[in-house]
Amino acid sequence: ETGVTQTPRHLVMGMTNKKSLKCEQHLGHNAMYWYKQSAKKPLELMFVYNFKEQTENNSVPSRFSPECPNSSHLFLHLHTLQPEDSALYLCASSHAPGGSASPLHFGNGTRLTVT
Amino acid sequence: RKEVEQDPGPFNVPEGATVAFNCTYSNSASQSFFWYRQDCRKEPKLLMSVYSSGNEDGRFTAQLNRASQYISLLIRDSKLSDSATYLCVVLSNTGNQFYFGTGTSLTVIP
C-alpha cells in the first residue's frame, strides 16, 4: 500500500458541480498539504494542516475548501470552479514542521479538468 | 525575487554523460534542502536530501554551498531512465513552508 493515496486520479467537472478530493496517508505523519501544479509553473502551496489545525492558507479562493478530520485524512471540497482551476492537485504529508527536517511525501495526484 | 530559482533547461544529453544542475535560493537562513524527481504527469518523488557536507547516492551527488546560496545535483553515467524533471526544494528556516523551483527538464538520448 502506498504511503499517500489520493482519489480520484482523474476528475472532470462542470463549473456548477460540487466535488471532493480525498487524501489518506499511512506514514504516521502529522502535517498534510494541498498543492496545485499547473503547466509550466512551480508547485503552488494551497493549504497546510499541522496536527489537524490549518496553519497556512495561501490566499486560495473560497471555491476551494479544505477539511482535515484527523492527521491521516485530508479533503479538498470544490464548488463553482473556473476553467483556469484545471490542474494537477497534489496532496503531501510530512512530520510536523519545526523538528528535524522531514521531506514531503506526495500522493499520485488528481488531474482535474473544469469544463 | 523568487525563493528558489532553477534553469528550466531542457538539458539533452547522451547516455553515459555527466550532467549537473544548479539551484539558487534567496533566504540565507534556510536550513533544509532536497532534490525531487518528477516524471511526466506523475507526482514528485524524493530523490535525495542535501546535507551540508555533501552526499552521494550511487550515480547521484548533491552539494550545498551556503556562502553562495546554491545547491547542485550531479548525475554521472546518465541512463535513459534518468529522463525526468528535477525539482529543487528548500525548506524555510521556520520549518513550515517548502519552496519549489520550476524544475529542470532532462532528456537522456540513446
Short mmCIF file of C-alpha atoms in Angstrom, two decimals:
data_model
loop_
_atom_site.label_atom_id
_atom_site.label_comp_id
_atom_site.label_asym_id
_atom_site.label_seq_id
_atom_site.Cartn_x
_atom_site.Cartn_y
_atom_site.Cartn_z
CA GLU A 1 0.00 0.00 0.00
CA THR A 2 1.43 3.35 -1.00
CA GLY A 3 2.25 5.90 1.71
CA VAL A 4 -0.02 8.68 0.44
CA THR A 5 -3.12 7.79 -1.53
CA GLN A 6 -5.29 10.23 -3.45
CA THR A 7 -8.66 9.68 -5.07
CA PRO A 8 -9.90 10.12 -7.69
CA ARG A 9 -6.94 10.01 -10.09
CA HIS A 10 -8.86 11.95 -12.73
CA LEU A 11 -11.85 14.25 -12.41
CA VAL A 12 -13.83 16.18 -14.98
CA MET A 13 -16.39 18.60 -13.62
CA GLY A 14 -18.56 21.42 -14.83
CA MET A 15 -18.41 24.87 -13.32
CA THR A 16 -21.60 24.35 -11.35
CA ASN A 17 -20.65 20.98 -9.87
CA LYS A 18 -19.53 20.19 -6.34
CA LYS A 19 -16.90 17.51 -5.87
CA SER A 20 -14.33 16.48 -3.28
CA LEU A 21 -10.76 15.22 -3.49
CA LYS A 22 -9.60 12.77 -0.88
CA CYS A 23 -6.15 12.10 0.52
CA GLU A 24 -5.03 9.50 3.04
CA GLN A 25 -1.55 8.91 4.43
CA HIS A 26 -0.22 5.81 6.19
CA LEU A 27 3.18 7.18 7.18
CA GLY A 28 2.42 8.38 10.68
CA HIS A 29 2.93 12.00 9.66
CA ASN A 30 1.27 14.93 11.40
CA ALA A 31 1.35 17.54 8.66
CA MET A 32 -0.64 17.39 5.44
CA TYR A 33 -0.63 19.71 2.46
CA TRP A 34 -2.52 20.55 -0.70
CA TYR A 35 -0.53 21.77 -3.70
CA LYS A 36 -1.65 22.86 -7.15
CA GLN A 37 0.56 22.23 -10.19
CA SER A 38 -0.32 24.00 -13.43
CA ALA A 39 1.60 23.58 -16.64
CA LYS A 40 4.94 25.40 -16.76
CA LYS A 41 4.58 26.70 -13.20
CA PRO A 42 6.19 25.65 -9.93
CA LEU A 43 4.09 23.86 -7.38
CA GLU A 44 1.81 26.29 -5.56
CA LEU A 45 1.08 25.67 -1.90
CA MET A 46 -2.63 25.92 -1.13
CA PHE A 47 -3.16 24.72 2.42
CA VAL A 48 -1.19 23.22 5.31
CA TYR A 49 -2.59 21.30 8.25
CA ASN A 50 -0.42 20.58 11.27
CA PHE A 51 -1.93 18.18 13.82
CA LYS A 52 -5.34 18.75 12.19
CA GLU A 53 -5.10 22.54 12.56
CA GLN A 54 -4.85 24.71 9.47
CA THR A 55 -1.62 26.67 9.66
CA GLU A 56 -1.39 28.03 6.12
CA ASN A 57 -3.95 29.31 3.67
CA ASN A 58 -2.03 30.69 0.75
CA SER A 59 -4.65 33.21 -0.45
CA VAL A 60 -6.69 30.45 -2.01
CA PRO A 61 -10.16 31.39 -3.38
CA SER A 62 -13.07 30.25 -1.25
CA ARG A 63 -14.28 27.92 -4.01
CA PHE A 64 -11.60 25.58 -2.59
CA SER A 65 -12.45 24.41 0.91
CA PRO A 66 -10.13 22.05 2.82
CA GLU A 67 -11.10 19.69 5.60
CA CYS A 68 -8.81 17.69 7.87
CA PRO A 69 -10.77 15.42 10.22
CA ASN A 70 -7.61 13.74 11.57
CA SER A 71 -3.89 13.58 10.92
CA SER A 72 -4.31 10.82 8.35
CA HIS A 73 -7.05 12.26 6.16
CA LEU A 74 -7.35 15.41 4.12
CA PHE A 75 -10.09 16.57 1.79
CA LEU A 76 -10.40 19.37 -0.72
CA HIS A 77 -14.01 20.35 -1.43
CA LEU A 78 -14.57 22.03 -4.78
CA HIS A 79 -17.52 24.14 -5.91
CA THR A 80 -18.21 26.61 -8.72
CA LEU A 81 -14.71 26.19 -10.15
CA GLN A 82 -13.38 28.03 -13.17
CA PRO A 83 -11.65 26.53 -16.23
CA GLU A 84 -8.35 28.05 -15.05
CA ASP A 85 -8.57 25.82 -11.98
CA SER A 86 -7.80 22.84 -14.20
CA ALA A 87 -4.51 21.43 -12.91
CA LEU A 88 -2.86 18.56 -11.08
CA TYR A 89 -3.77 18.70 -7.38
CA LEU A 90 -1.21 17.03 -5.17
CA CYS A 91 -1.56 16.00 -1.57
CA ALA A 92 1.56 15.59 0.53
CA SER A 93 2.47 14.74 4.10
CA SER A 94 5.47 15.14 6.37
CA HIS A 95 6.42 15.00 10.01
CA ALA A 96 5.32 18.10 11.88
CA PRO A 97 7.32 21.21 10.96
CA GLY A 98 9.71 22.65 13.49
CA GLY A 99 11.54 19.46 14.31
CA SER A 100 14.25 17.80 12.28
CA ALA A 101 13.80 18.42 8.58
CA SER A 102 11.33 15.98 7.10
CA PRO A 103 10.83 15.86 3.33
CA LEU A 104 7.43 15.84 1.72
CA HIS A 105 5.87 12.62 0.53
CA PHE A 106 3.39 13.12 -2.29
CA GLY A 107 0.30 11.27 -3.35
CA ASN A 108 -0.12 10.41 -7.01
CA GLY A 109 -2.32 13.44 -7.60
CA THR A 110 -5.75 14.19 -9.01
CA ARG A 111 -5.79 15.58 -12.52
CA LEU A 112 -8.72 17.96 -12.57
CA THR A 113 -10.37 19.34 -15.68
CA VAL A 114 -13.05 22.01 -15.33
CA THR A 115 -15.29 22.36 -18.36
CA ARG B 1 12.90 37.76 -6.15
CA LYS B 2 11.81 34.11 -6.26
CA GLU B 3 12.60 31.97 -3.25
CA VAL B 4 14.11 29.24 -5.43
CA GLU B 5 15.43 29.55 -8.96
CA GLN B 6 16.41 26.83 -11.38
CA ASP B 7 17.44 26.78 -15.02
CA PRO B 8 14.42 25.12 -16.69
CA GLY B 9 16.59 23.60 -19.43
CA PRO B 10 15.88 21.45 -21.31
CA PHE B 11 19.09 19.50 -20.95
CA ASN B 12 19.51 16.89 -23.68
CA VAL B 13 22.49 14.62 -23.02
CA PRO B 14 23.71 11.32 -24.49
CA GLU B 15 23.66 8.14 -22.46
CA GLY B 16 26.69 7.86 -20.25
CA ALA B 17 27.21 11.60 -19.97
CA THR B 18 27.63 13.54 -16.75
CA VAL B 19 25.19 16.36 -16.18
CA ALA B 20 24.91 18.94 -13.40
CA PHE B 21 22.03 21.12 -12.28
CA ASN B 22 22.25 24.14 -10.04
CA CYS B 23 19.62 25.85 -7.97
CA THR B 24 19.84 29.11 -6.04
CA TYR B 25 17.80 30.16 -3.02
CA SER B 26 17.16 33.61 -1.62
CA ASN B 27 16.80 33.08 2.13
CA SER B 28 20.21 32.61 3.69
CA ALA B 29 18.58 31.22 6.85
CA SER B 30 17.07 28.24 5.01
CA GLN B 31 18.06 25.03 6.71
CA SER B 32 16.98 22.06 4.66
CA PHE B 33 17.29 21.22 1.01
CA PHE B 34 16.06 18.44 -1.22
CA TRP B 35 16.08 17.25 -4.81
CA TYR B 36 12.93 15.65 -6.16
CA ARG B 37 12.35 13.89 -9.44
CA GLN B 38 9.08 14.22 -11.35
CA ASP B 39 8.16 12.08 -14.32
CA CYS B 40 5.66 13.35 -16.87
CA ARG B 41 2.13 13.54 -15.43
CA LYS B 42 3.20 11.93 -12.15
CA GLU B 43 3.85 13.14 -8.62
CA PRO B 44 7.25 14.41 -7.44
CA LYS B 45 9.32 11.78 -5.64
CA LEU B 46 12.15 12.44 -3.25
CA LEU B 47 15.49 11.78 -4.92
CA MET B 48 17.75 12.86 -2.09
CA SER B 49 18.16 15.26 0.77
CA VAL B 50 21.11 17.64 0.57
CA TYR B 51 23.42 17.80 3.56
CA SER B 52 25.94 20.48 4.40
CA SER B 53 28.87 18.15 3.86
CA GLY B 54 27.52 16.95 0.52
CA ASN B 55 26.19 13.47 -0.06
CA GLU B 56 26.25 10.77 -2.67
CA ASP B 57 23.79 8.05 -3.60
CA GLY B 58 25.10 5.83 -6.37
CA ARG B 59 25.41 7.92 -9.53
CA PHE B 60 23.89 10.98 -7.86
CA THR B 61 25.82 13.58 -5.86
CA ALA B 62 24.24 16.56 -4.12
CA GLN B 63 26.17 19.51 -2.75
CA LEU B 64 25.32 22.63 -0.79
CA ASN B 65 27.18 25.92 -0.96
CA ARG B 66 25.83 28.13 1.81
CA ALA B 67 28.13 31.06 1.07
CA SER B 68 26.77 31.36 -2.47
CA GLN B 69 23.32 30.04 -1.57
CA TYR B 70 23.11 27.32 -4.14
CA ILE B 71 22.68 23.59 -4.25
CA SER B 72 23.70 21.27 -7.04
CA LEU B 73 22.89 17.83 -8.34
CA LEU B 74 25.39 15.83 -10.36
CA ILE B 75 24.33 12.76 -12.31
CA ARG B 76 27.09 10.52 -13.60
CA ASP B 77 26.80 7.86 -16.30
CA SER B 78 23.33 9.04 -17.35
CA LYS B 79 20.74 6.38 -18.12
CA LEU B 80 17.67 6.68 -20.34
CA SER B 81 15.58 6.19 -17.21
CA ASP B 82 17.04 9.40 -15.72
CA SER B 83 14.90 11.42 -18.16
CA ALA B 84 12.59 13.47 -15.95
CA THR B 85 12.15 16.91 -14.40
CA TYR B 86 14.34 17.57 -11.37
CA LEU B 87 12.90 19.87 -8.72
CA CYS B 88 14.94 21.82 -6.22
CA VAL B 89 13.13 22.23 -2.89
CA VAL B 90 14.09 24.45 0.03
CA LEU B 91 12.51 24.27 3.47
CA SER B 92 12.07 27.64 5.16
CA ASN B 93 14.04 28.37 8.31
CA THR B 94 10.76 28.33 10.25
CA GLY B 95 10.23 24.77 9.05
CA ASN B 96 6.68 25.32 7.89
CA GLN B 97 6.98 26.09 4.19
CA PHE B 98 8.57 24.23 1.32
CA TYR B 99 9.63 26.33 -1.68
CA PHE B 100 9.83 24.66 -5.06
CA GLY B 101 11.81 25.61 -8.12
CA THR B 102 10.18 25.38 -11.53
CA GLY B 103 12.19 22.26 -12.27
CA THR B 104 14.93 21.37 -14.74
CA SER B 105 14.00 19.08 -17.61
CA LEU B 106 16.47 16.34 -18.51
CA THR B 107 16.28 14.06 -21.53
CA VAL B 108 18.88 11.33 -21.92
CA ILE B 109 19.29 10.35 -25.56
CA PRO B 110 20.33 6.87 -26.75
#
